[in-house]
XYZ file of C-alpha atoms in Angstrom:
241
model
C 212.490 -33.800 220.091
C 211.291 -36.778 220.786
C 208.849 -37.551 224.419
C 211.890 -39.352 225.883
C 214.492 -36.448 225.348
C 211.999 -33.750 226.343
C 210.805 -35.944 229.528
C 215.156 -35.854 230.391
C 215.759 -32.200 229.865
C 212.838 -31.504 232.047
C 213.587 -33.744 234.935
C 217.525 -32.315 234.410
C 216.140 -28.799 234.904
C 213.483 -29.368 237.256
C 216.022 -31.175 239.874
C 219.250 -28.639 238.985
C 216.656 -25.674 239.525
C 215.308 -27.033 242.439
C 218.845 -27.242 244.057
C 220.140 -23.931 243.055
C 217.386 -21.588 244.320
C 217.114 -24.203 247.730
C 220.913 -22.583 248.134
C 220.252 -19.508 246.893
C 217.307 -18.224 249.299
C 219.235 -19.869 252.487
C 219.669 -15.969 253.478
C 216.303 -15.285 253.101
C 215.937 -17.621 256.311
C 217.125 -14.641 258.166
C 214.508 -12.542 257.259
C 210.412 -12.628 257.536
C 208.986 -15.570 256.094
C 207.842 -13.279 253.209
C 211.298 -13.549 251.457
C 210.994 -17.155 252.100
C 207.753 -17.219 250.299
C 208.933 -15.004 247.732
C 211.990 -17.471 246.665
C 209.496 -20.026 246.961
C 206.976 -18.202 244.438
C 210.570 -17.808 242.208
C 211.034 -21.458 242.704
C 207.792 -22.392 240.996
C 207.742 -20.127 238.289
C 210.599 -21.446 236.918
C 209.101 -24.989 237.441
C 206.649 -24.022 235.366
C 208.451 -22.040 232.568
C 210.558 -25.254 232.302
C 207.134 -27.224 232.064
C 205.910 -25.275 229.427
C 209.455 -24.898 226.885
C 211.058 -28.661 227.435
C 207.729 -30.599 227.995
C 204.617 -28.209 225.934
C 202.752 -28.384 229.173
C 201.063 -25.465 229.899
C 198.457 -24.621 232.868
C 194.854 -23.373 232.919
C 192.946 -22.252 236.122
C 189.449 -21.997 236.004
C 186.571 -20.903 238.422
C 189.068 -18.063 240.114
C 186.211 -16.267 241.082
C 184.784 -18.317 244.047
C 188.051 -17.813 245.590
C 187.625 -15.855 248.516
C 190.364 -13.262 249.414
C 190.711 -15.084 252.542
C 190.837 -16.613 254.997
C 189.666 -19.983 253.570
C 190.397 -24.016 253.720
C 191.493 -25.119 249.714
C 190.571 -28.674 249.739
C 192.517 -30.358 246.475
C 192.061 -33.401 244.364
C 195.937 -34.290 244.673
C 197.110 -36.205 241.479
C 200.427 -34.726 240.618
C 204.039 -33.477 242.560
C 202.228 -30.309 240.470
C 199.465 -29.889 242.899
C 201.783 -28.885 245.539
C 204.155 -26.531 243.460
C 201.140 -24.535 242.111
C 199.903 -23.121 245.502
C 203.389 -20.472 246.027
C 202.038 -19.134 242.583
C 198.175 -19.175 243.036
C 197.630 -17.402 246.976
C 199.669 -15.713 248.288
C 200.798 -16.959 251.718
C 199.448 -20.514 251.740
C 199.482 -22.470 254.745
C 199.945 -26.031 253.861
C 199.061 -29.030 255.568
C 201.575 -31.390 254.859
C 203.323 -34.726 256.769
C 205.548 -33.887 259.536
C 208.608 -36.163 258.029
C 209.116 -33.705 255.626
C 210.258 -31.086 258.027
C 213.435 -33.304 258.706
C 214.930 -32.593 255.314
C 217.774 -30.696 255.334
C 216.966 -27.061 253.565
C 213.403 -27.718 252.272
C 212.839 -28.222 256.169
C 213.925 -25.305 257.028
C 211.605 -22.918 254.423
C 208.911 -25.412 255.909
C 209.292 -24.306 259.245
C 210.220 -20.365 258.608
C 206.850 -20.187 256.587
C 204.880 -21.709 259.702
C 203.247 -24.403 257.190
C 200.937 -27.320 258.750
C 202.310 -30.618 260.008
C 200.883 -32.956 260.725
C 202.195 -36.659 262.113
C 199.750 -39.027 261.080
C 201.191 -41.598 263.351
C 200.125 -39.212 266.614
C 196.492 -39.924 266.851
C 193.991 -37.506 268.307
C 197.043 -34.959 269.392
C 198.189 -35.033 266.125
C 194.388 -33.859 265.071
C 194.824 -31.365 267.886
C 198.018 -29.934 266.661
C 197.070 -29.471 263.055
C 193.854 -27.306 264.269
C 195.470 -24.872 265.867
C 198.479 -24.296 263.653
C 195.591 -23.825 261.016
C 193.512 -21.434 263.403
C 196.846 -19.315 263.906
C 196.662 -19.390 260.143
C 193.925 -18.488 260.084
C 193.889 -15.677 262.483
C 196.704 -14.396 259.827
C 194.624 -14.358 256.607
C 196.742 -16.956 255.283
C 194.906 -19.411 252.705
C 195.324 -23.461 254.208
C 196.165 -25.792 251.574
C 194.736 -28.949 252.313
C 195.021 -32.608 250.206
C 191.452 -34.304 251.610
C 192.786 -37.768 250.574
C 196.162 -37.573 251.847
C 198.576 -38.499 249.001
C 198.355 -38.603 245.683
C 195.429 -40.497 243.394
C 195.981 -41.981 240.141
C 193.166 -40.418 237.435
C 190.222 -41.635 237.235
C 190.612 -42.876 241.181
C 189.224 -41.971 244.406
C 191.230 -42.523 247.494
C 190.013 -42.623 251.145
C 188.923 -39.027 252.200
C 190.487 -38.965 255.128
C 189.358 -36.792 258.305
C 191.232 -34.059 258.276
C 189.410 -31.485 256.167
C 186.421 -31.831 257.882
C 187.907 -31.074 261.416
C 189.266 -28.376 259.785
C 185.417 -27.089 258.420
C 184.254 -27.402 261.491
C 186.909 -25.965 264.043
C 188.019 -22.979 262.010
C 183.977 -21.730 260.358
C 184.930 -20.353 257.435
C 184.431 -21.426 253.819
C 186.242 -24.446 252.115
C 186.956 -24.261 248.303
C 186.706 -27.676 246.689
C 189.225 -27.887 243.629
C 189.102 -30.278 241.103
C 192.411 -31.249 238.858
C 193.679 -33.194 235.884
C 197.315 -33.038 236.104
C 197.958 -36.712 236.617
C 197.031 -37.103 232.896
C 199.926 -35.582 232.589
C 202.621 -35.888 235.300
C 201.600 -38.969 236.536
C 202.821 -39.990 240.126
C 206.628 -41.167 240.108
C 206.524 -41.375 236.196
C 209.955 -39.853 234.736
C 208.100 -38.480 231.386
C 205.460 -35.677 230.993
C 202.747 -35.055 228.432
C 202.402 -32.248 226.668
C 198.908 -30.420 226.837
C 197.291 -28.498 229.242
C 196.538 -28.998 233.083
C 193.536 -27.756 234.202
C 193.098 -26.416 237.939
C 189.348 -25.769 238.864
C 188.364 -24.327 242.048
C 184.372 -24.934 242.619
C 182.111 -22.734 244.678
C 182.402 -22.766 248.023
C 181.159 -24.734 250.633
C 179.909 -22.149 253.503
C 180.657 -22.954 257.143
C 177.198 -24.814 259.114
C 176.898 -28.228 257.190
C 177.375 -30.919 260.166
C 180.608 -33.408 259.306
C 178.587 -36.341 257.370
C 177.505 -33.641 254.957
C 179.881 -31.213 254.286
C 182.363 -34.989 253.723
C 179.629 -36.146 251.261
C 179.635 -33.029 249.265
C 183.109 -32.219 249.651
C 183.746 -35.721 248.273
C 181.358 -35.877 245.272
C 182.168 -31.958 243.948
C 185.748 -32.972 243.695
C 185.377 -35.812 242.163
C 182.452 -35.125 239.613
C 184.749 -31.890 238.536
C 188.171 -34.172 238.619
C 186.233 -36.954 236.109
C 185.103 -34.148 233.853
C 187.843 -32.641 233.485
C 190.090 -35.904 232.616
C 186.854 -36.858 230.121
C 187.458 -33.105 228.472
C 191.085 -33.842 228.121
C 190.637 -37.607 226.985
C 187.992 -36.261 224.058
C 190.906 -33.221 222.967
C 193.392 -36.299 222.544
């Protein structure tokens, strides 16, 4: 098959299986937000099954080790719509902090809410700040892992966006570690691009980065062990090609 075809089938299966298990978990809304976690962990298996047989892309994590069983803050070069699926498969309860818009749509909202993930309105100001903190100390408190995006939205390879503030509030208000992870997956689903490469996308989490460093120094070397690991890893897959 040729890019083109297996770049359709994909994007056919990843939107009609997206749609049938948003329906089919709507019951599990009734329950604890473990069955809501569980349909999501469902949801992005088969993501990733279809990734693999239409597309050839596989997935690699590396570095599992410095993973602490929790709690900790998972600070993510973001590159890919794949950064965000991988976390119901890799931890087990994440906590994510994501924008607040995307509570107000319809169904995906709702698992949003029932699995007490972190909004966050970025047009709020310091409450907004205030909010986020302690939704992610109740997470906290809960053993959950919190899923956080340092730059905010998603970076094209081989770029570094603005690191914004948020990761660092979260260092320093919750004291406990932060795992830096470093990704290549825009080399292969690039942002809003309708085809996908085949190959393999590499996940790295770093060792940690222990609670203590004041904010200018745990940003600086938050900053340059994600993006030292991110450039390596898109030089490795660059010399496979």
């Amino acid at each position: 098959m040729t890019g083109l075809v297996r770049a359709t089938l994909f994007n056919v299966w990843f939107f009609g299986w997206t749609i049938v298990a948003l329906l089919f978990f709507i019951p599990a809304l009734a329950l604890p937000r473990q069955a809501v976690m569980f349909g999501q962990r469902v949801w992005a298996r088969g993501v990733n099954l279809g990734m693999r047989w239409l597309v050839g892309l596989r997935y690699e994590v590396r570095g599992k080790h410095h993973l602490p069983p929790g709690p900790a803050i998972i600070a993510s070069k973001h590159q890919s719509a794949w950064d965000t699926i991988i976390w119901h498969l890799e931890v087990p309860d994440p906590a994510v902090v994501m924008k607040r818009e995307l509570l107000n749509i319809p169904v995906y909202g709702w698992y949003c809410r029932h699995t007490r993930q972190i909004p966050i309105d970025r047009g709020a100001g310091a409450s907004a700040l205030k909010n986020m903190l302690y939704s992610a100390a109740a997470a906290r408190d809960l053993n959950r892992h919190i899923i956080i995006f340092p730059e905010g939205t998603r970076v094209a390879p081989g770029q570094t966006g603005s690191y914004l503030p948020g990761a660092a509030a979260l260092y320093r208000h919750l004291d406990i570690p932060v795992v830096p992870v470093a990704v290549n997956s825009g080399l292969f689903w690039g942002r809003n691009a309708f085809r996908k490469r085949p190959g393999t996308i590499v996940l790295e989490y770093l060792e940690p980065i222990p609670p203590g460093l004041d904010r200018k120094a745990f940003h600086a070397r938050l900053q340059a062990e994600i993006e030292t690991a991110t450039r390596r890893l898109e030089q490795e897959t660059g010399s496979a090609d």
